[in-house]
């Protein structure tokens, strides 16, 4: 593998608590270089999982946070002007395909559909990436794999992946972990005592039941880790929960009261 990707290698083992058979399934998918889609709500461990898998497979990881302003050139590359004239610069997808990295497109549904289609030729058995502006066809390195994340909760008619894109991927479902596992994760990541982590997870579970009944999304594992980190810093529990769990997810005064009340029943 080329030195170009050294900066994208994951040096230390990321902490990842497996929840089912996702590690073995991903390894099998990687062994046949199957493009993979990680589906699930925000903050439930998808990014951490792909970091862990890249480390376990000893492959560099190039992550792209997708957004609606992203163009195909942002992924593939463009000519830049410098003192000596023009110079081609590979985008992250081209770099991963050329040198053999795992390319992780986070929240791919945020990208416009005309951007998303550039990944198609990399996801069928041609495994190529045409650089139209440069007149080059990159044949993907044998180590290259493409992984995308996708939050099914956000889908709408305007913002969804095309079937022709979806059907190019194998998919793994992610969700908030079971109670005991989530307690373990929150305690590990923040250093709070397990009984505190247990209560934080209890609050999140209450809030998750309100999804679709006034809340668009539940309290994620990531939010629990924020709350736990504040508590570990000495912030009072109620204030930490207000700042990290309640205020970010709703502006509705009644819903805020309901969630603050849930916090008070636990702490
Ligand atoms: P997503 O990519 O799904 O939005 P992340 O992977 O960034 O979410 O997860 C948010 C945080 O939750 C991570 O930084 C990590 O601390 C924690 N986390 C969630 N699930 C796990 C897990 N199974 N093992 C270890 N940490 C986890």
mmCIF file with all atom_site columns, N, CA and C and ligand atoms in Angstrom, residues 15-17 19 41-48 104 177 185 189 221-222 225, ligand 1:
data_model
loop_
_atom_site.group_PDB
_atom_site.id
_atom_site.type_symbol
_atom_site.label_atom_id
_atom_site.label_alt_id
_atom_site.label_comp_id
_atom_site.label_asym_id
_atom_site.label_entity_id
_atom_site.label_seq_id
_atom_site.pdbx_PDB_ins_code
_atom_site.Cartn_x
_atom_site.Cartn_y
_atom_site.Cartn_z
_atom_site.occupancy
_atom_site.B_iso_or_equiv
_atom_site.pdbx_formal_charge
_atom_site.auth_seq_id
_atom_site.auth_comp_id
_atom_site.auth_asym_id
_atom_site.auth_atom_id
_atom_site.pdbx_PDB_model_num
ATOM   1  N N   . UNK A 1 15  ? -12.200 1.563  20.733 1.00 0.00 ? 15  UNK A N   1
ATOM   2  C CA  . UNK A 1 15  ? -13.095 0.781  21.594 1.00 0.00 ? 15  UNK A CA  1
ATOM   3  C C   . UNK A 1 15  ? -14.398 0.567  20.848 1.00 0.00 ? 15  UNK A C   1
ATOM   4  N N   . UNK A 1 16  ? -14.717 -0.677 20.565 1.00 0.00 ? 16  UNK A N   1
ATOM   5  C CA  . UNK A 1 16  ? -16.017 -0.983 19.986 1.00 0.00 ? 16  UNK A CA  1
ATOM   6  C C   . UNK A 1 16  ? -16.595 -2.201 20.701 1.00 0.00 ? 16  UNK A C   1
ATOM   7  N N   . UNK A 1 17  ? -17.765 -2.061 21.279 1.00 0.00 ? 17  UNK A N   1
ATOM   8  C CA  . UNK A 1 17  ? -18.439 -3.166 21.969 1.00 0.00 ? 17  UNK A CA  1
ATOM   9  C C   . UNK A 1 17  ? -19.408 -3.778 20.971 1.00 0.00 ? 17  UNK A C   1
ATOM   10 N N   . UNK A 1 19  ? -22.352 -5.837 19.294 1.00 0.00 ? 19  UNK A N   1
ATOM   11 C CA  . UNK A 1 19  ? -23.702 -6.035 19.824 1.00 0.00 ? 19  UNK A CA  1
ATOM   12 C C   . UNK A 1 19  ? -24.349 -7.315 19.296 1.00 0.00 ? 19  UNK A C   1
ATOM   13 N N   . UNK A 1 41  ? -30.125 4.964  13.331 1.00 0.00 ? 41  UNK A N   1
ATOM   14 C CA  . UNK A 1 41  ? -30.240 6.363  13.746 1.00 0.00 ? 41  UNK A CA  1
ATOM   15 C C   . UNK A 1 41  ? -28.872 6.974  14.043 1.00 0.00 ? 41  UNK A C   1
ATOM   16 N N   . UNK A 1 42  ? -28.852 8.295  14.071 1.00 0.00 ? 42  UNK A N   1
ATOM   17 C CA  . UNK A 1 42  ? -27.589 8.985  14.353 1.00 0.00 ? 42  UNK A CA  1
ATOM   18 C C   . UNK A 1 42  ? -27.122 8.679  15.781 1.00 0.00 ? 42  UNK A C   1
ATOM   19 N N   . UNK A 1 43  ? -25.809 8.592  15.947 1.00 0.00 ? 43  UNK A N   1
ATOM   20 C CA  . UNK A 1 43  ? -25.233 8.432  17.286 1.00 0.00 ? 43  UNK A CA  1
ATOM   21 C C   . UNK A 1 43  ? -25.394 7.061  17.905 1.00 0.00 ? 43  UNK A C   1
ATOM   22 N N   . UNK A 1 44  ? -25.527 6.014  17.069 1.00 0.00 ? 44  UNK A N   1
ATOM   23 C CA  . UNK A 1 44  ? -25.718 4.681  17.658 1.00 0.00 ? 44  UNK A CA  1
ATOM   24 C C   . UNK A 1 44  ? -24.515 3.775  17.442 1.00 0.00 ? 44  UNK A C   1
ATOM   25 N N   . UNK A 1 45  ? -23.425 4.290  16.877 1.00 0.00 ? 45  UNK A N   1
ATOM   26 C CA  . UNK A 1 45  ? -22.201 3.479  16.818 1.00 0.00 ? 45  UNK A CA  1
ATOM   27 C C   . UNK A 1 45  ? -21.725 3.094  15.423 1.00 0.00 ? 45  UNK A C   1
ATOM   28 N N   . UNK A 1 46  ? -22.345 3.630  14.371 1.00 0.00 ? 46  UNK A N   1
ATOM   29 C CA  . UNK A 1 46  ? -21.961 3.218  13.017 1.00 0.00 ? 46  UNK A CA  1
ATOM   30 C C   . UNK A 1 46  ? -20.527 3.655  12.679 1.00 0.00 ? 46  UNK A C   1
ATOM   31 N N   . UNK A 1 47  ? -20.210 4.902  12.999 1.00 0.00 ? 47  UNK A N   1
ATOM   32 C CA  . UNK A 1 47  ? -18.872 5.411  12.664 1.00 0.00 ? 47  UNK A CA  1
ATOM   33 C C   . UNK A 1 47  ? -17.806 4.686  13.480 1.00 0.00 ? 47  UNK A C   1
ATOM   34 N N   . UNK A 1 48  ? -18.108 4.502  14.775 1.00 0.00 ? 48  UNK A N   1
ATOM   35 C CA  . UNK A 1 48  ? -17.151 3.780  15.625 1.00 0.00 ? 48  UNK A CA  1
ATOM   36 C C   . UNK A 1 48  ? -16.919 2.370  15.086 1.00 0.00 ? 48  UNK A C   1
ATOM   37 N N   . UNK A 1 104 ? -15.529 5.661  3.595  1.00 0.00 ? 104 UNK A N   1
ATOM   38 C CA  . UNK A 1 104 ? -16.790 5.698  4.349  1.00 0.00 ? 104 UNK A CA  1
ATOM   39 C C   . UNK A 1 104 ? -17.512 7.004  4.050  1.00 0.00 ? 104 UNK A C   1
ATOM   40 N N   . UNK A 1 177 ? -27.920 0.149  21.452 1.00 0.00 ? 177 UNK A N   1
ATOM   41 C CA  . UNK A 1 177 ? -27.652 -1.181 22.004 1.00 0.00 ? 177 UNK A CA  1
ATOM   42 C C   . UNK A 1 177 ? -28.646 -1.547 23.115 1.00 0.00 ? 177 UNK A C   1
ATOM   43 N N   . UNK A 1 185 ? -21.100 0.713  27.595 1.00 0.00 ? 185 UNK A N   1
ATOM   44 C CA  . UNK A 1 185 ? -20.464 1.668  26.674 1.00 0.00 ? 185 UNK A CA  1
ATOM   45 C C   . UNK A 1 185 ? -20.370 3.055  27.329 1.00 0.00 ? 185 UNK A C   1
ATOM   46 N N   . UNK A 1 189 ? -16.893 4.917  28.132 1.00 0.00 ? 189 UNK A N   1
ATOM   47 C CA  . UNK A 1 189 ? -16.522 6.120  27.385 1.00 0.00 ? 189 UNK A CA  1
ATOM   48 C C   . UNK A 1 189 ? -16.399 7.357  28.259 1.00 0.00 ? 189 UNK A C   1
ATOM   49 N N   . UNK A 1 221 ? -26.936 7.244  21.885 1.00 0.00 ? 221 UNK A N   1
ATOM   50 C CA  . UNK A 1 221 ? -25.806 6.840  22.732 1.00 0.00 ? 221 UNK A CA  1
ATOM   51 C C   . UNK A 1 221 ? -24.795 7.989  22.815 1.00 0.00 ? 221 UNK A C   1
ATOM   52 N N   . UNK A 1 222 ? -24.593 8.682  21.672 1.00 0.00 ? 222 UNK A N   1
ATOM   53 C CA  . UNK A 1 222 ? -23.647 9.802  21.675 1.00 0.00 ? 222 UNK A CA  1
ATOM   54 C C   . UNK A 1 222 ? -24.051 10.863 22.701 1.00 0.00 ? 222 UNK A C   1
ATOM   55 N N   . UNK A 1 225 ? -23.245 9.885  26.134 1.00 0.00 ? 225 UNK A N   1
ATOM   56 C CA  . UNK A 1 225 ? -21.809 10.026 26.413 1.00 0.00 ? 225 UNK A CA  1
ATOM   57 C C   . UNK A 1 225 ? -21.467 11.489 26.722 1.00 0.00 ? 225 UNK A C   1
HETATM 58 P P1  . LIG B 2 .   ? -23.083 7.218  14.324 1.00 0.00 ? 1   LIG B P1  1
HETATM 59 O O1  . LIG B 2 .   ? -21.958 7.059  13.363 1.00 0.00 ? 1   LIG B O1  1
HETATM 60 O O2  . LIG B 2 .   ? -24.045 6.058  14.306 1.00 0.00 ? 1   LIG B O2  1
HETATM 61 O O3  . LIG B 2 .   ? -23.790 8.542  14.220 1.00 0.00 ? 1   LIG B O3  1
HETATM 62 P P2  . LIG B 2 .   ? -21.014 7.054  16.378 1.00 0.00 ? 1   LIG B P2  1
HETATM 63 O O4  . LIG B 2 .   ? -20.331 5.816  15.888 1.00 0.00 ? 1   LIG B O4  1
HETATM 64 O O5  . LIG B 2 .   ? -20.310 8.341  16.195 1.00 0.00 ? 1   LIG B O5  1
HETATM 65 O O6  . LIG B 2 .   ? -22.504 7.177  15.795 1.00 0.00 ? 1   LIG B O6  1
HETATM 66 O O7  . LIG B 2 .   ? -21.377 6.799  17.917 1.00 0.00 ? 1   LIG B O7  1
HETATM 67 C C1  . LIG B 2 .   ? -21.432 7.826  18.852 1.00 0.00 ? 1   LIG B C1  1
HETATM 68 C C2  . LIG B 2 .   ? -20.618 7.451  20.053 1.00 0.00 ? 1   LIG B C2  1
HETATM 69 O O8  . LIG B 2 .   ? -21.282 6.387  20.754 1.00 0.00 ? 1   LIG B O8  1
HETATM 70 C C3  . LIG B 2 .   ? -19.247 6.906  19.712 1.00 0.00 ? 1   LIG B C3  1
HETATM 71 O O9  . LIG B 2 .   ? -18.290 7.932  19.679 1.00 0.00 ? 1   LIG B O9  1
HETATM 72 C C4  . LIG B 2 .   ? -18.969 5.944  20.822 1.00 0.00 ? 1   LIG B C4  1
HETATM 73 O O10 . LIG B 2 .   ? -18.407 6.640  21.924 1.00 0.00 ? 1   LIG B O10 1
HETATM 74 C C5  . LIG B 2 .   ? -20.327 5.467  21.253 1.00 0.00 ? 1   LIG B C5  1
HETATM 75 N N1  . LIG B 2 .   ? -20.748 4.135  20.817 1.00 0.00 ? 1   LIG B N1  1
HETATM 76 C C6  . LIG B 2 .   ? -21.948 3.829  20.274 1.00 0.00 ? 1   LIG B C6  1
HETATM 77 N N2  . LIG B 2 .   ? -22.042 2.508  20.064 1.00 0.00 ? 1   LIG B N2  1
HETATM 78 C C7  . LIG B 2 .   ? -20.885 1.962  20.486 1.00 0.00 ? 1   LIG B C7  1
HETATM 79 C C8  . LIG B 2 .   ? -20.380 0.611  20.541 1.00 0.00 ? 1   LIG B C8  1
HETATM 80 N N3  . LIG B 2 .   ? -21.112 -0.426 20.122 1.00 0.00 ? 1   LIG B N3  1
HETATM 81 N N4  . LIG B 2 .   ? -19.154 0.430  21.059 1.00 0.00 ? 1   LIG B N4  1
HETATM 82 C C9  . LIG B 2 .   ? -18.422 1.478  21.497 1.00 0.00 ? 1   LIG B C9  1
HETATM 83 N N5  . LIG B 2 .   ? -18.836 2.754  21.462 1.00 0.00 ? 1   LIG B N5  1
HETATM 84 C C10 . LIG B 2 .   ? -20.057 2.997  20.973 1.00 0.00 ? 1   LIG B C10 1
#
